[in-house]
Amino acid sequence: MSLSAEIIAVGTEILLGEITNTDAVTVAQALSELGINAYYQTVVGDNPERLKKCILIAKERADIIITTGGLGPTFDDLTKQVAAEAFGKQLVLHEASLERIKGYFTKLGRKMTDNNARQAYLPEGCTVLENDWGTAPGCAIEDGGKILIMLPGPPRECIPMVKYRMVPYLKKLSDAHLVSHGIHIYGMGESEVESRISSFAETMTNPTLAPYAKDGEVLLRVTGKAKTEEEADAITRPVIERVEEILGDVVYGVDIPSLHAAAFEILREKRLTLATAESCTGGLCAKLITDIPGSSEVFYGGVCAYTNDIKMKLLGIESGLLDTYGAVSEECARALSAAACEKFGTDAGIGVTGYADPNSGDEKNPGGTVYVAVTVKGVTVCSKIYQPRGRELAKERAAQEAFNLLRRAVEGL
Amino acid sequence: MSLSAEIIAVGTEILLGEITNTDAVTVAQALSELGINAYYQTVVGDNPERLKKCILIAKERADIIITTGGLGPTFDDLTKQVAAEAFGKQLVLHEASLERIKGYFTKLGRKMTDNNARQAYLPEGCTVLENDWGTAPGCAIEDGGKILIMLPGPPRECIPMVKYRMVPYLKKLSDAHLVSHGIHIYGMGESEVESRISSFAETMTNPTLAPYAKDGEVLLRVTGKAKTEEEADAITRPVIERVEEILGDVVYGVDIPSLHAAAFEILREKRLTLATAESCTGGLCAKLITDIPGSSEVFYGGVCAYTNDIKMKLLGIESGLLDTYGAVSEECARALSAAACEKFGTDAGIGVTGYADPNSGDEKNPGGTVYVAVTVKGVTVCSKIYQPRGRELAKERAAQEAFNLLRRAVEGL
């Protein structure tokens, strides 16, 4: 049995071009991994008549309809009412959901306003999809062989709701098990990755191997399909090994979310500590490492030194070095990473300095040039990146480079 | 006459979740500025039957259909063929377009392959929209009061084609101008905002007033429609003023992207300098402020002090204070913001300490509790937030609170 799906996003702000429909990407990727074909996506505004028409069209041409958005407490949140109507159902109060919403407000020390109670009204006979990441519960209706799943719109809620509610719900319907692993690559472009693995990948049908380029990295997704999860997983393993053989050290991890997470894991494993001394990345390296639960085991802290004065005063960078080489230089980056180790008393240090803004820079170092250094147990390595496409992008690229240098430096210990 | 539109994106890679449909955002924003209501967006794969059905549905419910994608030279690029069919037209060779494509390859020093000639076949009687950014021309068909405009899919072609081809083409048809402003609110929930403005908002039809909740904030969008841009803008002004009156100081700005941008603007205006001393936000406040171009005018730097030892050593926090009150306390937050000012020699300082991780914390301060302090010219204010839904969320919420405190503190100076 091969099921087909349609994704309907409800929200006038998408139609106005105010926000990008990233929920559709989240849902589409999840369906794709489940082996469910999504043939259509629709976006419609907060308008009951048009929404109803869209749901009726989707009911004709798809087995599964996933809606995102329009579950909140305000007058323009009307997905549940309209969907219930389209499926000939009444909305009824779901006591447990009301209690959850009340509890949420109590915890925050606020009084629940009446309109929030509306979120607890759900179509009769539906499967409630509890929302642990917001107030509006999701739900699933099954009727006449068609399934409609409603998910909240805010990506912070939609992403976990897809992963922990929609996927498990749909997995029960599917007779095949899919297992998917992500091979994470940094330091090689998508076309280079593709051409290196092509002769190997082209002959494969199960598992499949698909490359995605994103944020300066490449992700190779290996997806195996079999009757059991164990079997599906087993057939992906030799493929992962083969890819690692072919690509070598640019593979920084499998099923690991980021370079900083990869670096953190090795540091923790080897019981090494870390500090940062950042100029142009302005605290981004510290921010990224402290996003990881348990980071306090490894990370002591960092200094963001945005002026030369602060570099000297707080980190002890010598004025002679700054005069001779300038603040944006390999020498300064090396001094910063060494200073991070010294000032914080850690095994490893990251030092970053550069011109993040494309409109800054000088002749030798145009805007987008950043020097990144890593010191581990007294040994410092440094590299230079150039990303002139925007301030935030240059900062992100520099942080990736820093954590990649760090990963490589500590791996060898 | 108010025209309505539908945007159809053609591409299997969007349905698979491999790429985000950013063309829809580009087209939607342009339509919105033209005063054309886009009531629907559709995404369909590179499949002729399904694409044809989508075009026929769109023809029923919209005056203008904009397609993006499927104009290239390969076998799965079939938008023109299918659209021509749906409008009962033949494809005919457009000589000038063929010459342009040939010229493009000559310029690159390459020979044009035969499949590239397919791009020069266009629906009979169409208006050709020359593509100066790629090989595939766009085109517009008018028939029976309906208009269909086809644009290329790659964003670097689609963006200029929208701006320089689609917009001028449609401007001739439209008689209304839209102007939209965003009123940014922090410190009041969406439902509370809505209930306060409802009696005022419900009677309005032009301008319209719509609330959106996102990332701990509320955005109220005021959109005015009139014959000229000036008139459209003029009718939004009294609405903005009225909302500011009703909601008071929770409105932190109009058409400003974030709380940290609002705080930065006031600091810059008043020529005040800033430093940060962060524990649990781990450099996020520094990261946010340094994302803003020109931040070096205001920001000297920060310390991320992730251990008690570092708090004492680098920031001079007294061990007695940490022993008596603990690192997660109002007293410690206040000491941190004061220390930021002192160590960096700035007018203003931000101090943050707390348990960002929901799985951390103690009896007095459960996980998600964060103390945020701001010192400006020797005066310190402090507040406490509680966001137990995730580490990153707690960090973000704390940073918002910090920049809100800062904005309020410096506004009064």
mmCIF file of N, CA and C in Angstrom, chain A residues 75, chain B residues 194-210 239 242-243 246:
data_model
loop_
_atom_site.group_PDB
_atom_site.id
_atom_site.type_symbol
_atom_site.label_atom_id
_atom_site.label_comp_id
_atom_site.label_asym_id
_atom_site.label_seq_id
_atom_site.Cartn_x
_atom_site.Cartn_y
_atom_site.Cartn_z
ATOM 1 N N PHE A 75 -9.295 34.863 17.141
ATOM 2 C CA PHE A 75 -10.468 34.733 16.268
ATOM 3 C C PHE A 75 -10.128 34.248 14.857
ATOM 4 N N GLU B 194 -4.957 40.927 21.828
ATOM 5 C CA GLU B 194 -6.166 40.894 21.033
ATOM 6 C C GLU B 194 -7.382 41.378 21.798
ATOM 7 N N SER B 195 -7.496 40.950 23.055
ATOM 8 C CA SER B 195 -8.692 41.352 23.792
ATOM 9 C C SER B 195 -8.667 42.860 24.057
ATOM 10 N N ARG B 196 -7.473 43.426 24.201
ATOM 11 C CA ARG B 196 -7.418 44.875 24.443
ATOM 12 C C ARG B 196 -7.750 45.702 23.205
ATOM 13 N N ILE B 197 -7.360 45.200 22.031
ATOM 14 C CA ILE B 197 -7.611 46.003 20.823
ATOM 15 C C ILE B 197 -8.877 45.586 20.100
ATOM 16 N N SER B 198 -9.543 44.508 20.582
ATOM 17 C CA SER B 198 -10.615 43.933 19.766
ATOM 18 C C SER B 198 -11.732 44.918 19.447
ATOM 19 N N SER B 199 -12.187 45.686 20.438
ATOM 20 C CA SER B 199 -13.326 46.572 20.174
ATOM 21 C C SER B 199 -12.950 47.599 19.116
ATOM 22 N N PHE B 200 -11.699 47.995 19.129
ATOM 23 C CA PHE B 200 -11.183 48.957 18.167
ATOM 24 C C PHE B 200 -10.935 48.295 16.800
ATOM 25 N N ALA B 201 -10.347 47.088 16.811
ATOM 26 C CA ALA B 201 -9.942 46.426 15.561
ATOM 27 C C ALA B 201 -11.120 45.864 14.783
ATOM 28 N N GLU B 202 -12.153 45.418 15.511
ATOM 29 C CA GLU B 202 -13.232 44.712 14.831
ATOM 30 C C GLU B 202 -14.033 45.580 13.879
ATOM 31 N N THR B 203 -14.071 46.877 14.169
ATOM 32 C CA THR B 203 -14.854 47.773 13.316
ATOM 33 C C THR B 203 -14.082 48.183 12.061
ATOM 34 N N MET B 204 -12.798 47.844 11.993
ATOM 35 C CA MET B 204 -11.972 48.328 10.891
ATOM 36 C C MET B 204 -12.012 47.406 9.680
ATOM 37 N N THR B 205 -12.036 47.990 8.497
ATOM 38 C CA THR B 205 -11.885 47.176 7.287
ATOM 39 C C THR B 205 -10.683 47.657 6.477
ATOM 40 N N ASN B 206 -10.429 48.956 6.500
ATOM 41 C CA ASN B 206 -9.245 49.505 5.830
ATOM 42 C C ASN B 206 -8.782 50.715 6.616
ATOM 43 N N PRO B 207 -7.612 50.681 7.231
ATOM 44 C CA PRO B 207 -6.632 49.580 7.221
ATOM 45 C C PRO B 207 -7.129 48.357 7.993
ATOM 46 N N THR B 208 -6.430 47.239 7.793
ATOM 47 C CA THR B 208 -6.699 46.051 8.590
ATOM 48 C C THR B 208 -5.624 45.942 9.665
ATOM 49 N N LEU B 209 -5.959 45.208 10.721
ATOM 50 C CA LEU B 209 -5.062 45.066 11.861
ATOM 51 C C LEU B 209 -5.055 43.583 12.233
ATOM 52 N N ALA B 210 -3.895 42.941 12.080
ATOM 53 C CA ALA B 210 -3.848 41.492 12.344
ATOM 54 C C ALA B 210 -2.689 41.155 13.265
ATOM 55 N N VAL B 239 -3.980 54.653 13.212
ATOM 56 C CA VAL B 239 -4.171 53.327 13.805
ATOM 57 C C VAL B 239 -2.964 52.965 14.666
ATOM 58 N N ARG B 242 -3.133 54.942 17.858
ATOM 59 C CA ARG B 242 -4.182 54.444 18.754
ATOM 60 C C ARG B 242 -3.716 53.166 19.461
ATOM 61 N N VAL B 243 -3.074 52.270 18.717
ATOM 62 C CA VAL B 243 -2.569 51.026 19.311
ATOM 63 C C VAL B 243 -1.517 51.345 20.373
ATOM 64 N N ILE B 246 -3.287 52.479 23.457
ATOM 65 C CA ILE B 246 -3.987 51.407 24.181
ATOM 66 C C ILE B 246 -3.000 50.497 24.902
#
